[in-house]
mmCIF file of N, CA and C in Angstrom:
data_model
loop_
_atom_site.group_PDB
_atom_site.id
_atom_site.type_symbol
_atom_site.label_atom_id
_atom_site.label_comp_id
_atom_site.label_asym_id
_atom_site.label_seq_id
_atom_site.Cartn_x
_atom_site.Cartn_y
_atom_site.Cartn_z
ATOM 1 N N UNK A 16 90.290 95.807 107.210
ATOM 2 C CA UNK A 16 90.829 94.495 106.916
ATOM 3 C C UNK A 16 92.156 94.281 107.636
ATOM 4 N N UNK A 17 93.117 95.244 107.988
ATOM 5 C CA UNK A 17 94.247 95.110 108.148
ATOM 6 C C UNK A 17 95.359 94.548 107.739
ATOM 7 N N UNK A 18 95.997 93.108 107.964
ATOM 8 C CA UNK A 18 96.996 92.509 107.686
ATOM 9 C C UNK A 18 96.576 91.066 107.178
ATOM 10 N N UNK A 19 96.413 90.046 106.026
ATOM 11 C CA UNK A 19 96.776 88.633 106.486
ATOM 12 C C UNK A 19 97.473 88.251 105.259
ATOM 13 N N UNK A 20 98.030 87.321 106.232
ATOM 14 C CA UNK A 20 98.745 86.076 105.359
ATOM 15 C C UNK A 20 98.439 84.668 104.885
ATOM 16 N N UNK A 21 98.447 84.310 103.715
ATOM 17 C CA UNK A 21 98.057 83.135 103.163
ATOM 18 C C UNK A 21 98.690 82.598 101.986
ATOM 19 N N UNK A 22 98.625 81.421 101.642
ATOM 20 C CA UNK A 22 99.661 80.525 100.551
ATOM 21 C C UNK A 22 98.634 80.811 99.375
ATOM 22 N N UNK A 23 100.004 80.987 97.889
ATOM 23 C CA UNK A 23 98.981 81.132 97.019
ATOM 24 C C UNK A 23 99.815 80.016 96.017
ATOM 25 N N UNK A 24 98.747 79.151 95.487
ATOM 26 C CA UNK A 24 99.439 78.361 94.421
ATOM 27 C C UNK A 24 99.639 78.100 93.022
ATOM 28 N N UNK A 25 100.483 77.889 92.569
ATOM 29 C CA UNK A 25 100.601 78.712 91.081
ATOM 30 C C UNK A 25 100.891 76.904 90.207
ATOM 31 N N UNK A 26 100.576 76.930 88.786
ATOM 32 C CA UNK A 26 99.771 75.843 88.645
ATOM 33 C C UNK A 26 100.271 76.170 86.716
ATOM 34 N N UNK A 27 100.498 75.438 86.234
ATOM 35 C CA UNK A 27 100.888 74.990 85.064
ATOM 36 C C UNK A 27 99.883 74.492 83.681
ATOM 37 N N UNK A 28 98.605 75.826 84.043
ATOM 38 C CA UNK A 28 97.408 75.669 83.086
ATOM 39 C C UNK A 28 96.141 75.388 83.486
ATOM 40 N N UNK A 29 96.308 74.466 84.694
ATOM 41 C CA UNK A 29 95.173 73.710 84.757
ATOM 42 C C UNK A 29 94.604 74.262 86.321
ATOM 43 N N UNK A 30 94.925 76.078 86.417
ATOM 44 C CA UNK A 30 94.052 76.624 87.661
ATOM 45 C C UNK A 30 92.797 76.934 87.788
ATOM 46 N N UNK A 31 92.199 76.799 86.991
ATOM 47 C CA UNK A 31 90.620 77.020 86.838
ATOM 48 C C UNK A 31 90.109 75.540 87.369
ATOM 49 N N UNK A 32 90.789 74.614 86.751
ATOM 50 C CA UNK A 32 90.031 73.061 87.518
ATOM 51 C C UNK A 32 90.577 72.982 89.389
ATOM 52 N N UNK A 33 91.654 73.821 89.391
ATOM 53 C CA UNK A 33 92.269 73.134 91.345
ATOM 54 C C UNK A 33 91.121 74.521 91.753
ATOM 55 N N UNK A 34 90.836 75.575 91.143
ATOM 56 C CA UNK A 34 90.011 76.691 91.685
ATOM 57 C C UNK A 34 88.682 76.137 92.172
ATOM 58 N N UNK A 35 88.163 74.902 90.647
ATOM 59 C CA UNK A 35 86.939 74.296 91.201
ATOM 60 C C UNK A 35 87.070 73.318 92.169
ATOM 61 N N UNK A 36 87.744 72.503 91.991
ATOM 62 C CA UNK A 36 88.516 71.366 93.032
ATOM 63 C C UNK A 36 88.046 71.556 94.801
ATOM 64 N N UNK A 37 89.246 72.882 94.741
ATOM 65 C CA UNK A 37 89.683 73.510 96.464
ATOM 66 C C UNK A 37 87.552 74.031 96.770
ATOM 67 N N UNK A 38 87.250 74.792 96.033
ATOM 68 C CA UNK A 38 85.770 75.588 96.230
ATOM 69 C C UNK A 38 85.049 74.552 96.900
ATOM 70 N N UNK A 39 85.176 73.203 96.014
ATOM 71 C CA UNK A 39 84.445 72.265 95.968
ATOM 72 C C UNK A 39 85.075 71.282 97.483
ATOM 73 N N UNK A 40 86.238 71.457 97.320
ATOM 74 C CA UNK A 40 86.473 70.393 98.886
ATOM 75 C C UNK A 40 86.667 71.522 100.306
ATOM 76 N N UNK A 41 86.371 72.855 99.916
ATOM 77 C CA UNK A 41 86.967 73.439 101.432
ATOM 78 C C UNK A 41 85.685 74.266 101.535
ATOM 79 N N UNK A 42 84.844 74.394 100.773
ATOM 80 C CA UNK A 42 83.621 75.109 100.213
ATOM 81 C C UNK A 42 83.800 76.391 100.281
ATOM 82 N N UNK A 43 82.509 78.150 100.393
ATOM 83 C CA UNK A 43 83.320 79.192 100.142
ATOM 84 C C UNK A 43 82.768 79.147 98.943
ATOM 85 N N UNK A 44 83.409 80.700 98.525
ATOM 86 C CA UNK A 44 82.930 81.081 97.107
ATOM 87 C C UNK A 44 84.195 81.578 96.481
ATOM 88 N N UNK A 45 84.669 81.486 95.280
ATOM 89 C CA UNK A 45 85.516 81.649 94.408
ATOM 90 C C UNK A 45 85.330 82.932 93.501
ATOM 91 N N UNK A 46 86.665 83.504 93.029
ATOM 92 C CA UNK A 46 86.571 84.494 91.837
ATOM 93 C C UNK A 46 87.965 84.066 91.087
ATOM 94 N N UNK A 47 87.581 84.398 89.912
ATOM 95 C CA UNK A 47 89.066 84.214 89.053
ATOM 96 C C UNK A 47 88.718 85.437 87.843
ATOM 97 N N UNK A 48 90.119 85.728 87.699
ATOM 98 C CA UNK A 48 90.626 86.820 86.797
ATOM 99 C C UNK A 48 91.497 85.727 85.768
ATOM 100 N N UNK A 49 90.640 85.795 84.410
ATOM 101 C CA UNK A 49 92.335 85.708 83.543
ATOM 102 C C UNK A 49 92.896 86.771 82.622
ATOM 103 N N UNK A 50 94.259 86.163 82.506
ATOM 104 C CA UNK A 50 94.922 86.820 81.610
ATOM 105 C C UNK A 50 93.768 87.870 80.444
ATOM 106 N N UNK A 51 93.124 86.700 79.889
ATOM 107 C CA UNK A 51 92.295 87.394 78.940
ATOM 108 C C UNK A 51 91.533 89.111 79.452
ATOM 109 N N UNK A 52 90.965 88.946 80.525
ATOM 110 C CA UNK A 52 90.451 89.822 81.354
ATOM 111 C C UNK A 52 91.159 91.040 81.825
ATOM 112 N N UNK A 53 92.337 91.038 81.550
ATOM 113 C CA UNK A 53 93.689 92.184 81.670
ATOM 114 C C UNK A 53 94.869 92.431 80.712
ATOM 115 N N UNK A 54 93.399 91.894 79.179
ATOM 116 C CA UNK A 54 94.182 92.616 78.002
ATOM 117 C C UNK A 54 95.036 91.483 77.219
ATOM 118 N N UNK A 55 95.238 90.372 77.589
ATOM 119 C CA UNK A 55 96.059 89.152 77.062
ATOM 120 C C UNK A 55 95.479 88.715 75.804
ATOM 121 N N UNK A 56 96.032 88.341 74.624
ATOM 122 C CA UNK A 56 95.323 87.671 73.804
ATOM 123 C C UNK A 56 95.853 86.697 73.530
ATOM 124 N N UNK A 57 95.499 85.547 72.690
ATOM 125 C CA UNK A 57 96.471 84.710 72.279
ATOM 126 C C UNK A 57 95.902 83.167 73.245
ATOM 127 N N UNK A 58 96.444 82.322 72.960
ATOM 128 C CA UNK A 58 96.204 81.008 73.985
ATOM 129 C C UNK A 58 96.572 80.771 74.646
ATOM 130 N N UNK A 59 97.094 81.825 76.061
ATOM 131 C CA UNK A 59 97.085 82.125 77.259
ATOM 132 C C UNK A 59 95.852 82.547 77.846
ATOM 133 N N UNK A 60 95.372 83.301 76.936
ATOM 134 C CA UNK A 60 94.005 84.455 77.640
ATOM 135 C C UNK A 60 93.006 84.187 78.554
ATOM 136 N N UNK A 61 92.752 82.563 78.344
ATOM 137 C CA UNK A 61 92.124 81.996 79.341
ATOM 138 C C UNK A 61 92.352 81.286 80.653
ATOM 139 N N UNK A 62 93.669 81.703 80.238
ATOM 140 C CA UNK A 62 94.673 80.910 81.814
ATOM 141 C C UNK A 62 94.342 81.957 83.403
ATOM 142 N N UNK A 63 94.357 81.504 84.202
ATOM 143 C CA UNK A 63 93.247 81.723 85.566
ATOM 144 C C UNK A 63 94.880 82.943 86.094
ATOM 145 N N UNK A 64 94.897 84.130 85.550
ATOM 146 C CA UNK A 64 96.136 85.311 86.221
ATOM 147 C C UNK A 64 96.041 85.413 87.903
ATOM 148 N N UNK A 65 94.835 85.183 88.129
ATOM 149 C CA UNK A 65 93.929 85.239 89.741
ATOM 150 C C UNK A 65 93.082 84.611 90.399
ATOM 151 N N UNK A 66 93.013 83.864 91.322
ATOM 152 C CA UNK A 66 91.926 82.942 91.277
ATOM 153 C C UNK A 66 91.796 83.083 92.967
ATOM 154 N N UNK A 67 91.245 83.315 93.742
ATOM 155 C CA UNK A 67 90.786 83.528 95.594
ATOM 156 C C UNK A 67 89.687 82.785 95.744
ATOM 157 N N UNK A 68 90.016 81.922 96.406
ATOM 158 C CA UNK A 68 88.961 80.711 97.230
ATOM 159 C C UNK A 68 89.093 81.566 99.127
ATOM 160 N N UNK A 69 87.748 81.973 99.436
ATOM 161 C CA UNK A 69 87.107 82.712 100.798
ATOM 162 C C UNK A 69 86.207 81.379 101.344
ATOM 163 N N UNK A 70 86.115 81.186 102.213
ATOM 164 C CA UNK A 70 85.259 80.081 102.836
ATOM 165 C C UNK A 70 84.650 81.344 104.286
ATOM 166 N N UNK A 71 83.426 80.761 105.077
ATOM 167 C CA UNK A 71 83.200 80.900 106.206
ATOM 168 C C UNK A 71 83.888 80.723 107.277
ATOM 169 N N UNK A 72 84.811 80.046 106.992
ATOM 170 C CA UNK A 72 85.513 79.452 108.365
ATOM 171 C C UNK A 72 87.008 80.249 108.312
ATOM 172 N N UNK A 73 86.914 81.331 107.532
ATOM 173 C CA UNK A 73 88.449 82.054 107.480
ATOM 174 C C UNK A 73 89.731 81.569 107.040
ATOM 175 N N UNK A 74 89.148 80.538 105.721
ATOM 176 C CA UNK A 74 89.982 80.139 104.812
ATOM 177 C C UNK A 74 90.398 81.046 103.541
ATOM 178 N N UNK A 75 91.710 81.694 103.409
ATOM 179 C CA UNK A 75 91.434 82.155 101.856
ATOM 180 C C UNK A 75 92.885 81.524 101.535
ATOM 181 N N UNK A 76 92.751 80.965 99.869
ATOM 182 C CA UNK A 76 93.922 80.122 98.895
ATOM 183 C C UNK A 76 93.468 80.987 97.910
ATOM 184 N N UNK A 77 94.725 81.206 97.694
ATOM 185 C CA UNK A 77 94.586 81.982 96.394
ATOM 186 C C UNK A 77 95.555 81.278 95.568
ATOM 187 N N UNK A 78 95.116 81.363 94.002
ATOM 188 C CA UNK A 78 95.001 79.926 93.124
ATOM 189 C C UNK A 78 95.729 80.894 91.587
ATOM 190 N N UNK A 79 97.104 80.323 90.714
ATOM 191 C CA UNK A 79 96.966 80.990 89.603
ATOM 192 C C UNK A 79 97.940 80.189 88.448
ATOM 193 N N UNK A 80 97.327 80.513 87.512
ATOM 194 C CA UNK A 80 98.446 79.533 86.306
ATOM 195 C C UNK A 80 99.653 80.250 86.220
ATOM 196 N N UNK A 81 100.926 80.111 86.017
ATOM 197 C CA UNK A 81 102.182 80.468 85.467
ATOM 198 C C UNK A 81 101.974 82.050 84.397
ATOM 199 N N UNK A 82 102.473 82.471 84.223
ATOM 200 C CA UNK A 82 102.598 83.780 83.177
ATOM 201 C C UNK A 82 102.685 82.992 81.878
ATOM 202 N N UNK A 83 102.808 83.287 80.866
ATOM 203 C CA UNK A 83 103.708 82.754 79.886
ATOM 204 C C UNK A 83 105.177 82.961 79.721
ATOM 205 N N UNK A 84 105.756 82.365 79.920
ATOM 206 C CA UNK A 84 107.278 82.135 79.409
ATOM 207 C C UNK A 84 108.176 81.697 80.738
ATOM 208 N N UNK A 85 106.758 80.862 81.733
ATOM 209 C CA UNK A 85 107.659 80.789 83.239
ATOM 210 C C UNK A 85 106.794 79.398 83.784
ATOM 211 N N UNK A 86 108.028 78.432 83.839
ATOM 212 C CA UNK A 86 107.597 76.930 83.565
ATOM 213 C C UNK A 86 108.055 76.701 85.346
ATOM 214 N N UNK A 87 106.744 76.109 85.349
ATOM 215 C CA UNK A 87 106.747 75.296 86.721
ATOM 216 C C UNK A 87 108.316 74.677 87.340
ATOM 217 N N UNK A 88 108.742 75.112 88.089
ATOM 218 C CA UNK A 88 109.787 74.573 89.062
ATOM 219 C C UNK A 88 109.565 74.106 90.490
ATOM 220 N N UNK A 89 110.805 73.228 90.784
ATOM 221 C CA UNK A 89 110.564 73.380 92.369
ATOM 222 C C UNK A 89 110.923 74.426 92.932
ATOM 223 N N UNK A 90 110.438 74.926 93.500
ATOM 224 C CA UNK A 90 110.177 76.145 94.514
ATOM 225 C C UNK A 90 109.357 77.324 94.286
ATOM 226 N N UNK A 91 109.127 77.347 92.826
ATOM 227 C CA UNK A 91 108.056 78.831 92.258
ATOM 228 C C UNK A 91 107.010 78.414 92.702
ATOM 229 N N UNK A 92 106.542 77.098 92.853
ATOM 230 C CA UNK A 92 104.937 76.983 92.703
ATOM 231 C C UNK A 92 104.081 77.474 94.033
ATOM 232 N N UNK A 93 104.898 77.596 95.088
ATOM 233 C CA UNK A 93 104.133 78.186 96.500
ATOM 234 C C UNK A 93 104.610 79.458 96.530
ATOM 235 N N UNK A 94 103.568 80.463 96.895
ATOM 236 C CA UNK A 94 103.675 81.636 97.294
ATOM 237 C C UNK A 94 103.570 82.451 98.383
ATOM 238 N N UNK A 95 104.309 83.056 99.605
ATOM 239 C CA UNK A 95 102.919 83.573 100.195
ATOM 240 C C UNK A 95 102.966 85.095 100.020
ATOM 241 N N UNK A 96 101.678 85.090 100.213
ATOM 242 C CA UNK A 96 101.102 86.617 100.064
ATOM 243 C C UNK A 96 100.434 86.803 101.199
ATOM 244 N N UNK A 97 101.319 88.465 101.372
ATOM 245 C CA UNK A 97 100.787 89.562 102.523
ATOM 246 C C UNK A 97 99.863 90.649 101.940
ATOM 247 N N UNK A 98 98.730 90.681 102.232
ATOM 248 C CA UNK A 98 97.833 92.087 101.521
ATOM 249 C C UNK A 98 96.655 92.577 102.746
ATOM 250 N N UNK A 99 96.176 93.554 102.079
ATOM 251 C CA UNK A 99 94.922 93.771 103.414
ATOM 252 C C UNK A 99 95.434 95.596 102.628
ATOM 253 N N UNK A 100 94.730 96.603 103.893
ATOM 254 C CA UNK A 100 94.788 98.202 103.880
ATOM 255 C C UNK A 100 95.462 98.521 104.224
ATOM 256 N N UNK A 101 96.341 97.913 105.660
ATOM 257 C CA UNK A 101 97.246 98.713 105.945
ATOM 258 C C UNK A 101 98.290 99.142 105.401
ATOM 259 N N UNK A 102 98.422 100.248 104.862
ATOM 260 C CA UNK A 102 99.557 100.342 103.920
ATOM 261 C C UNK A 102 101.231 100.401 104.785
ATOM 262 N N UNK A 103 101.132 101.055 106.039
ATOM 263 C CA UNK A 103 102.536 101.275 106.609
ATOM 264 C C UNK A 103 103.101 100.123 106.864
ATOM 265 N N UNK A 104 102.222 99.205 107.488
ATOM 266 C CA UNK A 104 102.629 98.034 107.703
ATOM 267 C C UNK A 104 103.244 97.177 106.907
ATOM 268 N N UNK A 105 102.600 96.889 105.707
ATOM 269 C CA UNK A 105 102.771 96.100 104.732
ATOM 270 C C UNK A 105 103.823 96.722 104.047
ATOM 271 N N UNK A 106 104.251 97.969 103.444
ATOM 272 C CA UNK A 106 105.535 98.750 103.203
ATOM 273 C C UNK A 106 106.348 98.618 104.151
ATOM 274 N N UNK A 107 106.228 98.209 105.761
ATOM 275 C CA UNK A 107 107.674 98.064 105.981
ATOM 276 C C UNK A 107 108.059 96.255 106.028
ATOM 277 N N UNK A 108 107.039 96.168 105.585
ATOM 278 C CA UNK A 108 107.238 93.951 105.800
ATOM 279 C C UNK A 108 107.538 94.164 104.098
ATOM 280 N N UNK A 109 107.495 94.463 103.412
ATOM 281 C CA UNK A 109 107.912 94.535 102.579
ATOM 282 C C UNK A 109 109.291 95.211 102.326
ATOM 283 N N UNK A 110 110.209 96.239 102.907
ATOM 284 C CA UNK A 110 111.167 96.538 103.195
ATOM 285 C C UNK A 110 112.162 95.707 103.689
ATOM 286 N N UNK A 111 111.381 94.608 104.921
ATOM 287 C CA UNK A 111 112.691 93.788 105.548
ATOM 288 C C UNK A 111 112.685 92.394 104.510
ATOM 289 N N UNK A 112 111.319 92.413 103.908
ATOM 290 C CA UNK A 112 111.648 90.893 103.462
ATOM 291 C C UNK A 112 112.157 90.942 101.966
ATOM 292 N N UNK A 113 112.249 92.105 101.379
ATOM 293 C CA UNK A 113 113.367 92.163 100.039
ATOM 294 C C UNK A 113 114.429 92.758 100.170
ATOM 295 N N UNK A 114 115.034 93.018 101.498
ATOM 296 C CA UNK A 114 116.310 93.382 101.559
ATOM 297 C C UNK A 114 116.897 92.218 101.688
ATOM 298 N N UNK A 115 118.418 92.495 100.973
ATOM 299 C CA UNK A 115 119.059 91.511 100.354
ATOM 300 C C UNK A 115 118.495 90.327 100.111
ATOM 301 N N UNK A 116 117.076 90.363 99.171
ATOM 302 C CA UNK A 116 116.674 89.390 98.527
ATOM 303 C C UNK A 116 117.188 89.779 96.679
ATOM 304 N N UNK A 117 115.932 89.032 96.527
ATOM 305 C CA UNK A 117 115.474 89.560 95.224
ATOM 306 C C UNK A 117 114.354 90.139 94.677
ATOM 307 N N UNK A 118 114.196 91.340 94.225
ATOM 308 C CA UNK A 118 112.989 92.470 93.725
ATOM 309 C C UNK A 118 112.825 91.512 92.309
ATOM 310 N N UNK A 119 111.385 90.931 92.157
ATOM 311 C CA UNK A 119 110.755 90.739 90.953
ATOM 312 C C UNK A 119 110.025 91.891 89.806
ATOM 313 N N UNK A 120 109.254 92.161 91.184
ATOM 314 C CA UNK A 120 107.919 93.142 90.649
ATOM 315 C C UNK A 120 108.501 94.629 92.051
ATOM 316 N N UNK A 121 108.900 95.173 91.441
ATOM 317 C CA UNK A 121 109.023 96.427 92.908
ATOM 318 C C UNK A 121 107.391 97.229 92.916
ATOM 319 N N UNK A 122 107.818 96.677 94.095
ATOM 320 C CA UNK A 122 106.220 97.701 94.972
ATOM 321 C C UNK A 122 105.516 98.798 94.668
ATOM 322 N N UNK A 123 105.043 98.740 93.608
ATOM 323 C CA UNK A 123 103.953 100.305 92.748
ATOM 324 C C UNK A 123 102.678 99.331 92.435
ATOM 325 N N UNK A 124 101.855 101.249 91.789
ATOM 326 C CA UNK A 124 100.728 101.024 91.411
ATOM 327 C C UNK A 124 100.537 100.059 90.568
ATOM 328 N N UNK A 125 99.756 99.051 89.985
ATOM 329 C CA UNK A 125 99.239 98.334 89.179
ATOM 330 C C UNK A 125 98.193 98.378 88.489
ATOM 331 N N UNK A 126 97.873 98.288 87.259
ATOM 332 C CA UNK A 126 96.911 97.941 86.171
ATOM 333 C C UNK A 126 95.297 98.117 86.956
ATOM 334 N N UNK A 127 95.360 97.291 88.527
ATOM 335 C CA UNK A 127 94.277 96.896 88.746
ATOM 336 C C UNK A 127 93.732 97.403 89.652
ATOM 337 N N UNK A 128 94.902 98.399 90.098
ATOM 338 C CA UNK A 128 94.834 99.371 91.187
ATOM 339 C C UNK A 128 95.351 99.435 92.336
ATOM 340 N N UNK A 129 95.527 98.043 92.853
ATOM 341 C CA UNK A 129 96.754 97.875 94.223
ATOM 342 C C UNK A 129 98.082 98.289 93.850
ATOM 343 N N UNK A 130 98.593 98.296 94.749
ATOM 344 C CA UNK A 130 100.208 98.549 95.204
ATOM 345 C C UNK A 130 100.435 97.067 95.172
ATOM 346 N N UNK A 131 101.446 96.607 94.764
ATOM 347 C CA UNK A 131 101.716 95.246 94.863
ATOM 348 C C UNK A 131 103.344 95.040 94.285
ATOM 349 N N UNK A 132 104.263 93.672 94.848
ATOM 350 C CA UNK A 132 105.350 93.989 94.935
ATOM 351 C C UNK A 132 105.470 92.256 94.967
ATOM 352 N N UNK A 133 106.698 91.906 94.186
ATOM 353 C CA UNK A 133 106.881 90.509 94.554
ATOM 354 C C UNK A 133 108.192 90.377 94.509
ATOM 355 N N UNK A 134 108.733 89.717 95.878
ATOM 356 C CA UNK A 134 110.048 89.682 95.585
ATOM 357 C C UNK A 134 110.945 87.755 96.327
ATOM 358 N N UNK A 135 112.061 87.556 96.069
ATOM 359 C CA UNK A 135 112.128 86.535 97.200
ATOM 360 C C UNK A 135 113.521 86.683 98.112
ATOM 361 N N UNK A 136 112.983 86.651 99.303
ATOM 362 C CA UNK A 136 113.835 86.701 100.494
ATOM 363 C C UNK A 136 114.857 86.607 100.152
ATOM 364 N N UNK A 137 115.960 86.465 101.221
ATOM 365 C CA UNK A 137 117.492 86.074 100.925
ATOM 366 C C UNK A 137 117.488 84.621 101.163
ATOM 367 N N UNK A 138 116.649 84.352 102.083
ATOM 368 C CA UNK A 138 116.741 82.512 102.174
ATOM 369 C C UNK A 138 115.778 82.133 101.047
ATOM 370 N N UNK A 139 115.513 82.832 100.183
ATOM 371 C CA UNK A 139 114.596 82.064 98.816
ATOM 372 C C UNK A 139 113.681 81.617 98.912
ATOM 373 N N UNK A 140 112.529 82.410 100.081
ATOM 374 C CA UNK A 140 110.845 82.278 99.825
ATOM 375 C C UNK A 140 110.783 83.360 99.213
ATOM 376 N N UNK A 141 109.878 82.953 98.011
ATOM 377 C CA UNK A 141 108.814 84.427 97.586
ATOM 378 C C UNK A 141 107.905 84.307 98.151
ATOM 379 N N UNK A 142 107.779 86.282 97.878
ATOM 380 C CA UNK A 142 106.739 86.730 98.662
ATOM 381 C C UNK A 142 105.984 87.676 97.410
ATOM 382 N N UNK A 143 104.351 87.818 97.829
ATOM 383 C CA UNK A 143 103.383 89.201 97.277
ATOM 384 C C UNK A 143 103.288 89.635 98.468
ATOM 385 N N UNK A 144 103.049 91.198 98.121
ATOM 386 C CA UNK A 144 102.673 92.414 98.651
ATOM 387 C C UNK A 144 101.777 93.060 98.074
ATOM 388 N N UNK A 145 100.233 92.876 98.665
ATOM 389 C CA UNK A 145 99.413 93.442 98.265
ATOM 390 C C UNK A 145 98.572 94.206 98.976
ATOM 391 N N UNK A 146 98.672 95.795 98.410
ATOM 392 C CA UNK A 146 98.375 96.918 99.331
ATOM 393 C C UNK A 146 96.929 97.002 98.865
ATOM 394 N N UNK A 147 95.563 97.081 99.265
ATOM 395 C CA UNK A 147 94.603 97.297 98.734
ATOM 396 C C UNK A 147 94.280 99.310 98.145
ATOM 397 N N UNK A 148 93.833 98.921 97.133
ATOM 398 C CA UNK A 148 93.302 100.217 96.644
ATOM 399 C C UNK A 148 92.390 101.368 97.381
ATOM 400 N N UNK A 149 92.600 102.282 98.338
ATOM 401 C CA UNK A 149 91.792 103.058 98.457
ATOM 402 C C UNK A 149 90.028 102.777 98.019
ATOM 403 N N UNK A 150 89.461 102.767 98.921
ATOM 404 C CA UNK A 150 87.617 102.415 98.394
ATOM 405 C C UNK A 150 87.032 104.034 98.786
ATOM 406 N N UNK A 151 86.723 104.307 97.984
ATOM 407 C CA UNK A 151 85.849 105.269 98.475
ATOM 408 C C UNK A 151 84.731 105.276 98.952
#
């Protein structure tokens, strides 16, 4: 897989309908993860934690509701995210682009098995870092 980059958009409840929306106007096939699905209970659980729209034509948007306790602003709602296998690569783009930023999530294992890291620049884009999991 190597390296790519793409915008991910983060959404105030209602990511399961822009998940069907985007599927439906850029076509492609969709997956979504929620909260519920990684242990959440409560009336969040069904809120879309993950959502990746893939098309044929080498489109991928990746789509997700807010956490709980983190209200839509200007500037949170666009993301971009770097992920793929290469791990050296992506550990050192991840090195230049949270120095003298800000570390959200520092770059370790996760729940789901990637390496993943979110932080925002010094000029105040956030960024994901997502290292894929070893496949055997």
């Amino acid at each position: 897989m190597g390296v790519r980059l793409n915008p991910y958009l983060h959404f105030d409840g209602n990511a399961a309908e822009v998940v069907a929306f985007y599927t439906d106007a850029l076509g492609g096939t969709s997956n979504v993860m929620t909260f519920g699905s990684m242990g959440m209970e409560g009336p969040d659980a069904d809120k879309i934690m993950h959502g990746q729209i893939e098309t044929d034509s080498g489109i991928t948007l990746m789509v997700s509701d807010f956490p709980p306790g983190v209200s839509r602003e200007s500037g949170n709602d666009v993301t971009i995210s770097l992920s793929g296998d290469d791990e050296a690569t992506l550990r050192g783009y991840w090195d230049k682009l949270s120095a003298g930023g800000k570390v959200e999530t520092p770059l370790e294992k996760q729940m789901w098995g990637d390496t993943f890291g979110a932080c925002v620049d010094r000029y105040g884009v956030s960024w994901l870092v997502d290292i894929s999991a070893p496949t055997s």
